[in-house]
Short mmCIF file of C-alpha atoms in Angstrom, two decimals:
data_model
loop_
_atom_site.label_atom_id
_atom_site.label_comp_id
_atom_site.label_asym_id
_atom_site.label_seq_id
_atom_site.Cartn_x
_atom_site.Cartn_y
_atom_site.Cartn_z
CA UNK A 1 -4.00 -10.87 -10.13
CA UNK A 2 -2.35 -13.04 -12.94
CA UNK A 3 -1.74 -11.38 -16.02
CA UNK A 4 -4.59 -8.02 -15.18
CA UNK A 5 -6.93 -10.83 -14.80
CA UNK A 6 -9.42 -10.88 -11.83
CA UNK A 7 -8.95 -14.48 -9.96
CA UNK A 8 -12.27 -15.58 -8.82
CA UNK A 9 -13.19 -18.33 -6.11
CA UNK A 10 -16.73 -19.75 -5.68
CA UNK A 11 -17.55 -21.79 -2.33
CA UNK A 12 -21.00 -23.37 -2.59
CA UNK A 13 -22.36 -26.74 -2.35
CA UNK A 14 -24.87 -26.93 -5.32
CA UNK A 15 -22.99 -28.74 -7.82
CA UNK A 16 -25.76 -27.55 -10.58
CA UNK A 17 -26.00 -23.67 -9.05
CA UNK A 18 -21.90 -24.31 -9.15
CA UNK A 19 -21.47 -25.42 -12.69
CA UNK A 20 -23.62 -22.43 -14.42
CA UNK A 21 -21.27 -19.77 -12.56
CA UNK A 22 -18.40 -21.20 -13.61
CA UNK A 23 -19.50 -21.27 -17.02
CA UNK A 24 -20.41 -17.31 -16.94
CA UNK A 25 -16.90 -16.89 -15.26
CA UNK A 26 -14.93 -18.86 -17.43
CA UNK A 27 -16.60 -16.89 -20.52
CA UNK A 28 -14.81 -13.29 -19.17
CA UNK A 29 -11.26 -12.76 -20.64
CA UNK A 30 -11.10 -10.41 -17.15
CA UNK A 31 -11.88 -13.28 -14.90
CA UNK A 32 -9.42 -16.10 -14.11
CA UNK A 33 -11.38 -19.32 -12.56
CA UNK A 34 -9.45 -20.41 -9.59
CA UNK A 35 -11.53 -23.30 -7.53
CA UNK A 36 -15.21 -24.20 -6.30
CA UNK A 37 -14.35 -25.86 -3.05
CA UNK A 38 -17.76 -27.04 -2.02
CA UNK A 39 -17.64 -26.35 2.07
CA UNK A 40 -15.99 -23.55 4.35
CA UNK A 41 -13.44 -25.40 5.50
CA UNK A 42 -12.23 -26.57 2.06
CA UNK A 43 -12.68 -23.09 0.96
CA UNK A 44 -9.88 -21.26 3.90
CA UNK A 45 -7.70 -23.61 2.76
CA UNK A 46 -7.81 -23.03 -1.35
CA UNK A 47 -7.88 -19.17 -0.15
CA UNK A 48 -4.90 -19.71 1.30
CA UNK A 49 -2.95 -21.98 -1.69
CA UNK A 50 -4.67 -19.85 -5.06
CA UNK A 51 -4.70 -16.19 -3.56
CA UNK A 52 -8.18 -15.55 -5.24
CA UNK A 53 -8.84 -11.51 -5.21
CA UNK A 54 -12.71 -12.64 -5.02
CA UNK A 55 -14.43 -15.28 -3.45
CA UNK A 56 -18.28 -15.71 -3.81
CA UNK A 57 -19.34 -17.56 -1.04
CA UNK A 58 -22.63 -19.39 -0.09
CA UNK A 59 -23.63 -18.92 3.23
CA UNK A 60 -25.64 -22.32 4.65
CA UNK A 61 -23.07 -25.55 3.60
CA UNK A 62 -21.40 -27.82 5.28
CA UNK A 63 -18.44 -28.65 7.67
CA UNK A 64 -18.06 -25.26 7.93
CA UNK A 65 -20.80 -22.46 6.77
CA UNK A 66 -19.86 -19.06 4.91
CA UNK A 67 -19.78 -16.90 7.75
CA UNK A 68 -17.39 -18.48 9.54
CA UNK A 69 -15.35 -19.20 6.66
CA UNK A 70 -15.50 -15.63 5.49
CA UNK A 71 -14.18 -14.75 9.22
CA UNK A 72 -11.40 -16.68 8.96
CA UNK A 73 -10.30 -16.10 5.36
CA UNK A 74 -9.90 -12.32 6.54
CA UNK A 75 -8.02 -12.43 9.08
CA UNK A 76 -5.40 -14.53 7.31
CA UNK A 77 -2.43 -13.12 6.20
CA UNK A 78 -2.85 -10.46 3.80
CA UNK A 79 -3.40 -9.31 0.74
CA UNK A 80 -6.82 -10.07 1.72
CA UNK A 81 -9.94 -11.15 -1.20
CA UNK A 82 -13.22 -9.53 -1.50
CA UNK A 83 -16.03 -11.67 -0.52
CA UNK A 84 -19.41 -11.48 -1.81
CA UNK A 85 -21.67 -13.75 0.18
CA UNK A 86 -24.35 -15.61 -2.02
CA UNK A 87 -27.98 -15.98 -0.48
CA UNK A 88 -31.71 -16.88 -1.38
CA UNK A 89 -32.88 -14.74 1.19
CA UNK A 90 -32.07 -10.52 0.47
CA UNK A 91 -33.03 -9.53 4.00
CA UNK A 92 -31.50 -12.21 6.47
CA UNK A 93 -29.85 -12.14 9.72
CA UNK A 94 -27.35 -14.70 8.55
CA UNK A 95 -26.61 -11.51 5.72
CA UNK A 96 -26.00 -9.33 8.72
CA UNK A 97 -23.34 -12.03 10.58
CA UNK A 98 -21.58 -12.00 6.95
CA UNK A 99 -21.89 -8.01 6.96
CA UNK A 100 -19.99 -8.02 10.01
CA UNK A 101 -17.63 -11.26 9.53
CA UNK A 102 -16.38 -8.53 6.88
CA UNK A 103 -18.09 -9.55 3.29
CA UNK A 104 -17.48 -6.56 1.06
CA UNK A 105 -21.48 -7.22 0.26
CA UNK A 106 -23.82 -10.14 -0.85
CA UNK A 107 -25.66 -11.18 -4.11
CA UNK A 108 -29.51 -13.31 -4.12
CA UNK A 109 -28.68 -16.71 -5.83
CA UNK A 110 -31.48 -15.13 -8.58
CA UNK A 111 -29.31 -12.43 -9.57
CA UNK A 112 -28.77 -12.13 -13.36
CA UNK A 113 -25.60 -12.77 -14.72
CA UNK A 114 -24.85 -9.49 -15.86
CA UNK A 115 -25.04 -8.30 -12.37
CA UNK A 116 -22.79 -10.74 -11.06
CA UNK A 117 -20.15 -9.98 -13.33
CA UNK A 118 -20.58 -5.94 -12.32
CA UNK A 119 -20.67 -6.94 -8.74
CA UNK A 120 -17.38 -8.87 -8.82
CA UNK A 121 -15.54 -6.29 -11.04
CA UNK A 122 -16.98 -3.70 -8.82
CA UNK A 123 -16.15 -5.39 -5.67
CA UNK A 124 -12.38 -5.99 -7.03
CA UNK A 125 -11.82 -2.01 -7.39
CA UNK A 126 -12.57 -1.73 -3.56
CA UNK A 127 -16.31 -0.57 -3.42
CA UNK A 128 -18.78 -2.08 -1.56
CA UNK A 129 -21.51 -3.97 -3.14
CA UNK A 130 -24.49 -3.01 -0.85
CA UNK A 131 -25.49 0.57 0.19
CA UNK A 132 -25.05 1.80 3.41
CA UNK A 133 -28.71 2.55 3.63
CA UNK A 134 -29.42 -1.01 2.81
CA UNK A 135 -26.75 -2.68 5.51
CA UNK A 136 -28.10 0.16 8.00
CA UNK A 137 -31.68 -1.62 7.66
CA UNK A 138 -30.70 -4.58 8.13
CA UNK A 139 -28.68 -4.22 10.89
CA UNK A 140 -31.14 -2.11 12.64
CA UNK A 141 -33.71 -4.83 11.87
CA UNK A 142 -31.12 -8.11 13.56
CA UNK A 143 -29.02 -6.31 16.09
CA UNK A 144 -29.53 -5.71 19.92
CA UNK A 145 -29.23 -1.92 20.49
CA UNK A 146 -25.97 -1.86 22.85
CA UNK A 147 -24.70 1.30 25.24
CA UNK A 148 -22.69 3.70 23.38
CA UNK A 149 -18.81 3.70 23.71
CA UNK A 150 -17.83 7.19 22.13
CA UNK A 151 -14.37 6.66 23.06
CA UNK A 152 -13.95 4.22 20.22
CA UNK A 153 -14.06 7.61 18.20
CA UNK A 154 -11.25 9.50 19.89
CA UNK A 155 -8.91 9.21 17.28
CA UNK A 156 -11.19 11.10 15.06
CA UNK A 157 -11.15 14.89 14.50
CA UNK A 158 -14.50 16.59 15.32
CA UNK A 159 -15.33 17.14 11.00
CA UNK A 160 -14.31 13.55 11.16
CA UNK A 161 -16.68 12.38 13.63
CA UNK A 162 -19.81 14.40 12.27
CA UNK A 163 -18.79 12.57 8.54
CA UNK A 164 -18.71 9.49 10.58
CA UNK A 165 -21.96 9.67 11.93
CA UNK A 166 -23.50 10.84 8.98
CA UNK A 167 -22.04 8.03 6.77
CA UNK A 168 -23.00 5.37 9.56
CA UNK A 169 -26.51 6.22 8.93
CA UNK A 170 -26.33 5.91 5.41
CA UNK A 171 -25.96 9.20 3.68
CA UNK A 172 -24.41 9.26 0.52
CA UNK A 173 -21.14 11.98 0.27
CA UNK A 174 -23.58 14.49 -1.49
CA UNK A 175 -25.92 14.29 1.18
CA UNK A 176 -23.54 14.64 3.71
CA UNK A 177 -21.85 17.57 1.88
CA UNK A 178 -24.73 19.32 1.36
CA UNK A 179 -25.80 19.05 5.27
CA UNK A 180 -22.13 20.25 6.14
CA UNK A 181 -21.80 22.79 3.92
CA UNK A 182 -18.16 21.12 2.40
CA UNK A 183 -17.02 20.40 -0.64
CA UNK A 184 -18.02 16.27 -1.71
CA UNK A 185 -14.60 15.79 -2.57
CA UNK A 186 -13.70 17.40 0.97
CA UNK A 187 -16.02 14.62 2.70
CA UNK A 188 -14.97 11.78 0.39
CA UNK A 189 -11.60 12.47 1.80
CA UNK A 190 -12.93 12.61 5.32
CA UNK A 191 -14.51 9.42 4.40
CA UNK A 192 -11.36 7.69 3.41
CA UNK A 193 -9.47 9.20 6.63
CA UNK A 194 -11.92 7.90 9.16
CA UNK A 195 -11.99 4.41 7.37
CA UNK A 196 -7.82 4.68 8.10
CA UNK A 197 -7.81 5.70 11.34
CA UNK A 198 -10.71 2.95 12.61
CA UNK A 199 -9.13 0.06 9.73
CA UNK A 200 -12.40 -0.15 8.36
CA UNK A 201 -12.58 -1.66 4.76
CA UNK A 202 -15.68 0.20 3.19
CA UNK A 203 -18.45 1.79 4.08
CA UNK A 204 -20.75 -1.14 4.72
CA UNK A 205 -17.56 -2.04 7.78
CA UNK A 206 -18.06 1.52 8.75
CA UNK A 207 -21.76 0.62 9.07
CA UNK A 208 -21.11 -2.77 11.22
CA UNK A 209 -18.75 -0.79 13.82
CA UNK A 210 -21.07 2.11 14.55
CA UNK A 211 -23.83 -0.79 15.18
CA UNK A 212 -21.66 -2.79 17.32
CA UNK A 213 -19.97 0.09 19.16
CA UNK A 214 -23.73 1.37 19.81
CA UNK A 215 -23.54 4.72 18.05
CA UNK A 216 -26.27 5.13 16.10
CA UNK A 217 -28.91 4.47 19.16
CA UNK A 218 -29.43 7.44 20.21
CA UNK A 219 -30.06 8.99 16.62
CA UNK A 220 -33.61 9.08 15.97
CA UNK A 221 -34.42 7.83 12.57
CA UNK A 222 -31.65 5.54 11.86
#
């Protein structure tokens, strides 16, 4: 950050879409404007140069398309932005290969300004932008069911796994306290120890690896 200021990065090849976010983002004293590169490709290499802590990426542009891009901009060298991927379509599949690229969560091109600017500041203090519930619908809805691989979970403790579970099938801490009879400050530390141990980045990541390590299959209702 430069002087406590957010720096903020928008990839998107709309020049009109383009120039009214950068006028909202350029009105926040708490936002510094740091680049619209308008394709993927352009945009992994101004990641690399301005160090933005956010990016807002469009998903469908070309030379390169936000998924890929987002890919590629995290596993860079760290410290590593939040990405928010930009659609017109809430429930996509190309939302889902963003989801599990590692996008932090995604905003409809629609969304009101006021929004935006809670999603990026919310974003920036390490929460995830979309529910669990929400990413476990989709996912559910655009992913092959695969064989389980429990062993993936090994480093866990046994609490750890049942949080794990739990929180992969969207509960929310309360939720999951209340069905394990803990504390919710007890679980949001399990929470934060099972996102260590499996370098997850939020919830919504914690969401993408039970999916793709087939976990949740055989969990009726999920």
């Amino acid at each position: 950050m430069s002087g406590g200021r957010i720096r903020v990065m928008l990839v998107d090849d709309q020049p009109l879409f383009s120039a009214g976010l950068k006028m909202i983002l350029r009105s926040q004293p708490d936002l510094e404007f740091v680049g619209e590169p308008g394709n993927g490709e352009d945009a992994c290499l101004l990641a690399a140069e301005a160090a933005p802590d956010v990016i807002l990426m469009d998903i469908r542009m070309p030379r390169m398309d936000g998924i890929t891009a987002t890919r590629q901009i995290l596993a860079g060298r760290p410290p590593h932005p939040r990405i928010i991927v930009l659609t017109t379509i809430q429930h996509d599949e190309a939302v889902v290969r963003a989801i599990q690229a590692g996008a932090s969560g995604f905003l409809t091109k629609d969304a009101t300004p006021e929004f935006l600017l809670a999603t990026i500041r919310t974003v920036h203090s390490g929460h995830a932008v979309m529910a669990p519930s929400a990413a476990n619908e989709l996912l559910r809805d655009y992913t092959t069911p695969r064989v389980g691989n429990d062993a993936v979970l090994d480093g866990l403790t046994a609490r750890e796994k049942e949080v794990f579970l739990l929180a992969a099938a969207g509960r929310a801490n309360g939720e999951i306290a209340a069905e394990l009879f803990l504390g919710e400050a007890t679980v949001k530390t399990h929470v934060a120890n099972v996102l260590g141990k499996l370098s997850l980045r939020s919830r919504i990541q914690l969401v993408v690896f039970a999916y793709e390590h087939g976990l949740l299959q055989a969990k009726p209702g999920n």
